[in-house]
Each structure stands twice: as C-alpha cells, then as structure tokens.
mmCIF file of C-alpha atoms in Angstrom:
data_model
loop_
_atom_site.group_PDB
_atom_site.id
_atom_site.type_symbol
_atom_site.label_atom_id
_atom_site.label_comp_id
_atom_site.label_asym_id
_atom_site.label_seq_id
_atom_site.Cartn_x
_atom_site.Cartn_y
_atom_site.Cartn_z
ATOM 1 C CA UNK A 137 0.000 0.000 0.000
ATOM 2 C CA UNK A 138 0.982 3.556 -0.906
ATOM 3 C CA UNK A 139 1.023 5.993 1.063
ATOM 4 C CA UNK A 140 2.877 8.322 4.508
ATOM 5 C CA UNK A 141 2.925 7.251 7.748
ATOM 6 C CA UNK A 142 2.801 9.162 10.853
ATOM 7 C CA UNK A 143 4.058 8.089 14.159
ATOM 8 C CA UNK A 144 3.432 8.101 17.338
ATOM 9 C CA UNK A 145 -0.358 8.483 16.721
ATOM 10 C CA UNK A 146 -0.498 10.510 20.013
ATOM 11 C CA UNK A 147 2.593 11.788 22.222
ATOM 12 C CA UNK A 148 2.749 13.622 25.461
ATOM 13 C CA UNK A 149 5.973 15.628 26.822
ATOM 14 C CA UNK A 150 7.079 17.626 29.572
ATOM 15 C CA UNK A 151 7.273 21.477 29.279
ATOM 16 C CA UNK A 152 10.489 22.112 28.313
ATOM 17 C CA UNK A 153 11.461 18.663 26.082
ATOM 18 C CA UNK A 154 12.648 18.538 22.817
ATOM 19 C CA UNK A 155 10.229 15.937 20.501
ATOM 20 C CA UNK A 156 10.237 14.615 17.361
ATOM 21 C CA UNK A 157 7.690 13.413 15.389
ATOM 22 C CA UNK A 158 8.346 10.913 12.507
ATOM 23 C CA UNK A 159 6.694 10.980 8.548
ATOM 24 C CA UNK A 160 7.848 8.687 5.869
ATOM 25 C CA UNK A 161 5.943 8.185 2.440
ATOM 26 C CA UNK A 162 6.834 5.512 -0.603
ATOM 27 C CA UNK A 163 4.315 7.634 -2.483
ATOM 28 C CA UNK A 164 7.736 8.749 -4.813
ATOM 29 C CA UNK A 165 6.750 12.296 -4.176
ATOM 30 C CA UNK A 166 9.810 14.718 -3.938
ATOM 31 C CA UNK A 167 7.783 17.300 -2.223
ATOM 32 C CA UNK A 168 6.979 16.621 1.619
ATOM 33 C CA UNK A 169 5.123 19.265 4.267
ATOM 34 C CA UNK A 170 4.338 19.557 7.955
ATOM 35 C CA UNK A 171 1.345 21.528 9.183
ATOM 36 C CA UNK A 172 0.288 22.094 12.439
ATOM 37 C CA UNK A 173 -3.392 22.539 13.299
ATOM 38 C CA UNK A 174 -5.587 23.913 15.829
ATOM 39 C CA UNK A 175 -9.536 23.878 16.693
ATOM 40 C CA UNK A 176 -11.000 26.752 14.295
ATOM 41 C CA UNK A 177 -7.314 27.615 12.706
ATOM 42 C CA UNK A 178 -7.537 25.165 9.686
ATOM 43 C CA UNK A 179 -3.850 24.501 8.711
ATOM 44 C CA UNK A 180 -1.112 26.455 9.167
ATOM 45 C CA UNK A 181 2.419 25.295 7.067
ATOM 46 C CA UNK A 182 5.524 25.148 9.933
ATOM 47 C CA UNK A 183 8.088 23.535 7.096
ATOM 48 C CA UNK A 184 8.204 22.046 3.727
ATOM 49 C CA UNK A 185 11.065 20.079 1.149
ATOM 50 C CA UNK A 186 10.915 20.168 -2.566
ATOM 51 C CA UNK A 187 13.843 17.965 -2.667
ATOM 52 C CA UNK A 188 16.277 16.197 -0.539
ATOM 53 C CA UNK A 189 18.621 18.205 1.708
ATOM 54 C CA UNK A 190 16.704 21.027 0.979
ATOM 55 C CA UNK A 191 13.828 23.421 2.754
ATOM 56 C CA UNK A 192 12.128 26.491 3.787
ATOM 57 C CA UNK A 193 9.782 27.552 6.079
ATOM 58 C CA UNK A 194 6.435 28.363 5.988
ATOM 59 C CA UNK A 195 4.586 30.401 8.395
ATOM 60 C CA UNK A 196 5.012 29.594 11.568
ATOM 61 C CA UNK A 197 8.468 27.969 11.740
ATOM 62 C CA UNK A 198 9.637 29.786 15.091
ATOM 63 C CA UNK A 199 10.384 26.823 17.368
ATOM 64 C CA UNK A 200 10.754 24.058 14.836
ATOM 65 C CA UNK A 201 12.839 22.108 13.328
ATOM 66 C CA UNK A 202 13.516 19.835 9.779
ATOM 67 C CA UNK A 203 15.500 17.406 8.271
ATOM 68 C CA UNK A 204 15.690 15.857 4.924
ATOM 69 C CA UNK A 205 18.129 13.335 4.405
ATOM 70 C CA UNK A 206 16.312 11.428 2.210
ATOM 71 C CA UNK A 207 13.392 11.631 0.005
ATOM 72 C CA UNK A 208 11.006 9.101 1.978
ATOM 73 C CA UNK A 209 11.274 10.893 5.349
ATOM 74 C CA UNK A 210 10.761 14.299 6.837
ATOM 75 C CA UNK A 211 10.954 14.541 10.550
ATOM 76 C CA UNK A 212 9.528 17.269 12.146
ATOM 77 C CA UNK A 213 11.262 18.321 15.782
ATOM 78 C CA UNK A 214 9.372 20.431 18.176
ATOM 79 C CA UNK A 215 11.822 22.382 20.676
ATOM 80 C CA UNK A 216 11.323 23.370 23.445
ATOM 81 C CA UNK A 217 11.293 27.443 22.144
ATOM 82 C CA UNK A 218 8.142 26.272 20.925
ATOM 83 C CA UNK A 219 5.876 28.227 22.956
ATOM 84 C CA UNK A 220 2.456 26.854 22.285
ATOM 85 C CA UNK A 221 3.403 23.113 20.895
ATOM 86 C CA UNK A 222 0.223 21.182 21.999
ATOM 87 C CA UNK A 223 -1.695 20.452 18.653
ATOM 88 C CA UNK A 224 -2.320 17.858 16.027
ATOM 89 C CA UNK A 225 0.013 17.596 13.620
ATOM 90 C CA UNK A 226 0.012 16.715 10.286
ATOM 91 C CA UNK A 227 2.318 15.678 7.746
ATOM 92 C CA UNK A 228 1.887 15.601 3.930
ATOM 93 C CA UNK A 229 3.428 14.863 0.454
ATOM 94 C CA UNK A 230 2.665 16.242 -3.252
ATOM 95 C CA UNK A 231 2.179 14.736 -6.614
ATOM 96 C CA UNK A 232 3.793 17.736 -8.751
ATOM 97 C CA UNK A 233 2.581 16.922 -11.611
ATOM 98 C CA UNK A 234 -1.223 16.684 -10.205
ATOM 99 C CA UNK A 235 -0.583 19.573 -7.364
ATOM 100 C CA UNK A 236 -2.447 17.188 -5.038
ATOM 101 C CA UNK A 237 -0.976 16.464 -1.447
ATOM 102 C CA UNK A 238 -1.465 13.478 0.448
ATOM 103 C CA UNK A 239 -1.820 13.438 4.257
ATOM 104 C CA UNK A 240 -1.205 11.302 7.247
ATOM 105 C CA UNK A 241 -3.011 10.411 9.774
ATOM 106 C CA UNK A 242 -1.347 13.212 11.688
ATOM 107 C CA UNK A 243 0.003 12.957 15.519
ATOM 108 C CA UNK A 244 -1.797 14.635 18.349
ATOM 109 C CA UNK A 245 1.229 16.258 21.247
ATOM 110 C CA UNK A 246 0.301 17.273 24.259
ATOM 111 C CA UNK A 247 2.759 18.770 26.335
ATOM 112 C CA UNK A 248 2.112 19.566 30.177
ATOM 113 C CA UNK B 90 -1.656 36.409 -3.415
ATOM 114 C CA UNK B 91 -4.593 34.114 -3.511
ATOM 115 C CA UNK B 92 -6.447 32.947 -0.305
ATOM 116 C CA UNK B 93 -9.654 30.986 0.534
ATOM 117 C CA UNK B 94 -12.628 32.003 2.694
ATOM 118 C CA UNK B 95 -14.946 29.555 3.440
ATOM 119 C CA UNK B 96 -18.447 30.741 5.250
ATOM 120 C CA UNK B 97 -19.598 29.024 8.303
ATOM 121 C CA UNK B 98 -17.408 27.178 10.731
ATOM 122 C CA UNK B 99 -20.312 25.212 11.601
ATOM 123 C CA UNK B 100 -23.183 24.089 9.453
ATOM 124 C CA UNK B 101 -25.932 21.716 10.518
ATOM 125 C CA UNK B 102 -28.316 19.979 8.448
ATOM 126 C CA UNK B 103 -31.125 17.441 9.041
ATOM 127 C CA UNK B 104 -30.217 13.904 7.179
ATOM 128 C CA UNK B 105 -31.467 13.589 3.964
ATOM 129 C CA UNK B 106 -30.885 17.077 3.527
ATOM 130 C CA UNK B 107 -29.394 19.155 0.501
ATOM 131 C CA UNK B 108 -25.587 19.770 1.718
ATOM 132 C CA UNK B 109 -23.932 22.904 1.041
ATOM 133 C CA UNK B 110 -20.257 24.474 1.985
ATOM 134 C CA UNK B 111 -19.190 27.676 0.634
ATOM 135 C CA UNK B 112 -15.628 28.399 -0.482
ATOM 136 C CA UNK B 113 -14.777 31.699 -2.399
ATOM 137 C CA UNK B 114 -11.459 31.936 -3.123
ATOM 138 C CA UNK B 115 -9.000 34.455 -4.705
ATOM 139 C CA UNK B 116 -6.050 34.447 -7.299
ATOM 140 C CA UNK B 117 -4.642 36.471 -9.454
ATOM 141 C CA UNK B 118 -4.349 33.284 -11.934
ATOM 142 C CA UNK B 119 -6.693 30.448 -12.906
ATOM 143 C CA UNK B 120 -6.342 28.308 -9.749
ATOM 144 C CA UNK B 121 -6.587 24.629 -8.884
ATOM 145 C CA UNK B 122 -9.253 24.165 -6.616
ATOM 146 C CA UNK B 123 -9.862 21.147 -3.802
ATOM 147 C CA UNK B 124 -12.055 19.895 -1.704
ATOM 148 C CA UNK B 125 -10.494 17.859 1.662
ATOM 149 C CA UNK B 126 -12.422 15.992 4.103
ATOM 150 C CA UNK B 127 -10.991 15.230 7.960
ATOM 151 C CA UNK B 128 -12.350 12.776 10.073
ATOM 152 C CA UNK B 129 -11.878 13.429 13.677
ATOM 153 C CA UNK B 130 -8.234 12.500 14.557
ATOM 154 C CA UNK B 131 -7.221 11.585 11.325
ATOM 155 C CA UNK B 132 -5.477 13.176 8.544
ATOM 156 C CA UNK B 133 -7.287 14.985 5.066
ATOM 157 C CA UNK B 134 -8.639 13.262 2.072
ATOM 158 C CA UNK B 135 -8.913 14.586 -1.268
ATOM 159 C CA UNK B 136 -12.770 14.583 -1.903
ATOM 160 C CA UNK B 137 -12.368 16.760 -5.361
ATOM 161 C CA UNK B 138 -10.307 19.103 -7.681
ATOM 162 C CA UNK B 139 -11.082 21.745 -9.962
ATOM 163 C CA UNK B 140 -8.335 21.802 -12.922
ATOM 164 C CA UNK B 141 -10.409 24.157 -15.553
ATOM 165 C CA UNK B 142 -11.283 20.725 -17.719
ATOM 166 C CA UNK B 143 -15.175 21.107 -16.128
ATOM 167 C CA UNK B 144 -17.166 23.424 -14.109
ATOM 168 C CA UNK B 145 -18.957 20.901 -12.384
ATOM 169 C CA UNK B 146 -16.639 18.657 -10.784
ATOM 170 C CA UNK B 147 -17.962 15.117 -9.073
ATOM 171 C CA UNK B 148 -16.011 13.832 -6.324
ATOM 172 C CA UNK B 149 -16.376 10.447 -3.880
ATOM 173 C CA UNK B 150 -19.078 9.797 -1.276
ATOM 174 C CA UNK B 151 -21.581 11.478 -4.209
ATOM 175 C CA UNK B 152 -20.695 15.258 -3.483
ATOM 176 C CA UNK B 153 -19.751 17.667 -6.389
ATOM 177 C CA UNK B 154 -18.476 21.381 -6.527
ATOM 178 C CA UNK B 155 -19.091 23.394 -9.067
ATOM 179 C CA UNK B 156 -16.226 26.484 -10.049
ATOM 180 C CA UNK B 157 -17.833 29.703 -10.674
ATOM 181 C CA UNK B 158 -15.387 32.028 -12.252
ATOM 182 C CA UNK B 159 -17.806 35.495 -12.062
ATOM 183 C CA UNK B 160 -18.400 34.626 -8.249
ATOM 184 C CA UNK B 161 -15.025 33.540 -7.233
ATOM 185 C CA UNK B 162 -16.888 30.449 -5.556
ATOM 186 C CA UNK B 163 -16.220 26.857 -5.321
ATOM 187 C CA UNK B 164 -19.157 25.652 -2.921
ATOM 188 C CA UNK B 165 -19.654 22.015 -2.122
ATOM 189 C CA UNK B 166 -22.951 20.303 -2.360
ATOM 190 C CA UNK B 167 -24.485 16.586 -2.221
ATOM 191 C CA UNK B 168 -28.023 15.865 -2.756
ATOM 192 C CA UNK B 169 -28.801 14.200 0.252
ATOM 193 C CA UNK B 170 -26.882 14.031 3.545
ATOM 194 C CA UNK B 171 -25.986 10.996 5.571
ATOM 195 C CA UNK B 172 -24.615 10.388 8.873
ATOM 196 C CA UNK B 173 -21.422 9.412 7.851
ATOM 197 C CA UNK B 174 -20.655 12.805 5.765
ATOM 198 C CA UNK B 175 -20.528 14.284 9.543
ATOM 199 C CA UNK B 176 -16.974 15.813 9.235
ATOM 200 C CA UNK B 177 -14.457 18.552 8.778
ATOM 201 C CA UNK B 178 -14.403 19.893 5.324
ATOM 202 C CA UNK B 179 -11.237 21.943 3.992
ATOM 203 C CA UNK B 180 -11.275 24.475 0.576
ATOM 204 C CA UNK B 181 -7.916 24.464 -0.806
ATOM 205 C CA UNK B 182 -6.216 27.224 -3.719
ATOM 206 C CA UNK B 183 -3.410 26.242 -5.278
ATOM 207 C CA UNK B 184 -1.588 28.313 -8.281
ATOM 208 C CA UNK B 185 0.049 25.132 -9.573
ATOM 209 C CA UNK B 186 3.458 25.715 -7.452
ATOM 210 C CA UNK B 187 4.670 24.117 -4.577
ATOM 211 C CA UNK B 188 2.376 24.979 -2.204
ATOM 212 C CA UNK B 189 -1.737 24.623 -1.144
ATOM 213 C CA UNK B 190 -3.728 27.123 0.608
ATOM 214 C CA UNK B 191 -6.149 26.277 2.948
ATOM 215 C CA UNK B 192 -9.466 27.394 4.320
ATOM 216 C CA UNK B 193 -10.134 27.463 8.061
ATOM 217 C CA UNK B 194 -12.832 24.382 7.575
ATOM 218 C CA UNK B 195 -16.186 24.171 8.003
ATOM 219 C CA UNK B 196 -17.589 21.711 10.645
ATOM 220 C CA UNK B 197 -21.010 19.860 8.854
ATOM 221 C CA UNK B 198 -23.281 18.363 11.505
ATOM 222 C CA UNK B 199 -25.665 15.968 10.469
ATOM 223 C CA UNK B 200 -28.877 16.044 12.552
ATOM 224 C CA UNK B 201 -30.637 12.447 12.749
#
C-alpha cells in the first residue's frame, strides 16, 4: 500500500522537552510538508522540502525544526522554544505533476 | 496572493438534507481548486479538484463542486446528507506551485 505514515499516533511531553515526530511516504513524491493545526485555525504550514537536503519555512516555523536526508522521510522536531506546541500535527506529500498532497493520519502532542 | 474564505465554521443539516459548503477563493491566476475531508483525529482526504477541464466537478461519497469564475466560488454540495458525511471539510487554492492554501474548515453536523 501507498502511502505516509505518521508516528506516534499521540505523544505527550514535559514542558520544556525537545520531541520529534516521525513521517515517511513511498508515495515517490519529492515534495513533503508539515502543518500544524488547531480547533478553528484550519492549517497552518511550519516547514516544507521540494527535494532532498533542501527546505524552507512556511509560516510559523519559530520553534521548529527539519530534516531531509532522504526523500522518503521528513521529521519534524518540536523544541522546546516552541511556545504553544500542543496540537495535532500533520504531515503531507505532493504529486507535482497533479498539485495534489497526500496526508497522514497526523500525531496529536500534548505537552504539560 | 490568492487565499480561501470559506463561510460558516459550523453548518448543521437534518439527514437527507441538501448539503452545502461555501468556499470563495482568490487568485490572481486560474487556480486549482480542492475539496479535503478530515475525520476526527485523522489526517485529510482529497474529496475533489477543480483543474479548468469542467465546471462541475464530481467527487467520492456522491458530493460535487461546481467552479464559478464570475463569483469567485467553489461551494460544495451533495443531494442528500448521511450520517457518515458528519466531518471537517477543507477548501484548498493552489496556483500550480509548490504549495496549497487552505481554508479554516467548516464543521457539517448531520442532525438524525
């Protein structure tokens, strides 16, 4: 089966802990994004890779973190300069030549 | 810049019901257009896309969305609602590039 994979489903941390949250697709896709979302906020981009050891950020990168080492994963790390980091997260990749993206099943962090 | 608006967080209708979201959008080029649908706790699915071939665009789960240039819009409508359509539902713009704009969501209820 296609498709990305998000894991943990749901994480918990201490105020103050670095965590980082894990997406890998065998969708192929070069591009790969991380969103964060909130109740009533829709989605808001933190990161996103168009190609392997390369990316930029999107609006509300203060407080994250990215790697792309190679094309089937994307971690996303949450630091603790994150100031609000409780939220569901949710990973995604794109099929340029349709412009569609693909999601996870996203990972809900709670930190206390 | 092009951005989506979509009117109503919440909209309830009675099963069996005519379904209807409202997305206007805006973009200084002819857009792609989508339609996502969220589950609670899981991630998006792409219900439909707009890609100029037709106006009226027929997605899964028997909802359709039909582009309306003069009004900007891109609403969302099936005949006749079920309890399973109960869900988050997410207009998207994209400009063919590397990146999606999304809506804040709209929240249908289905009332039994």
């Amino acid at each position: 089966d296609g498709g990305i994979t998000q894991s943990p489903k749901y994480l918990f941390r201490k105020e103050g802990q670095n965590v980082t949250l894990s997406c890998e697709q065998n969708l192929n896709h070069d591009a790969m994004y991380w969103y964060r979302q909130d109740p009533g906020q829709g989605l808001r981009l933190i990161y996103y890779s168009q190609i392997v050891n390369d990316f930029q950020k999107g609006d509300i990168a203060e407080g994250y973190s990215v790697s792309r080492e190679k094309k089937e994963s994307f971690p996303l790390t949450v630091t603790s300069a994150q100031k609000n980091p409780t939220a569901f997260y949710l990973c995604a990749s794109m099929d340029s030549n349709l412009y569609e993206q693909y999601f996870g099943p996203g990972t809900r962090l709670t930190v206390t | 810049a092009q951005s989506v608006t979509q009117l109503g967080s919440h909209v309830s209708v009675s099963e069996g019901a005519l379904v209807l979201l409202r997305c206007n959008y805006s973009s200084s080029v002819p857009p792609y257009l989508f339609w996502y649908v969220q589950y609670p706790n899981q991630g998006l699915q792409l219900l439909l896309k707009y890609t100029s071939a037709a106006t009226l665009v027929k997605g899964i789960n028997g909802f359709e969305a039909e582009f309306k240039k003069s009004e900007t819009s891109f609403h969302l409508t099936k005949p006749s609602a079920h309890m399973s359509d109960a869900a988050e539902y997410f207009c998207a713009v994209s400009l063919r590039d590397d990146k999606i704009i999304f809506g804040k969501g709209t929240r249908l209820h289905i009332l039994p």
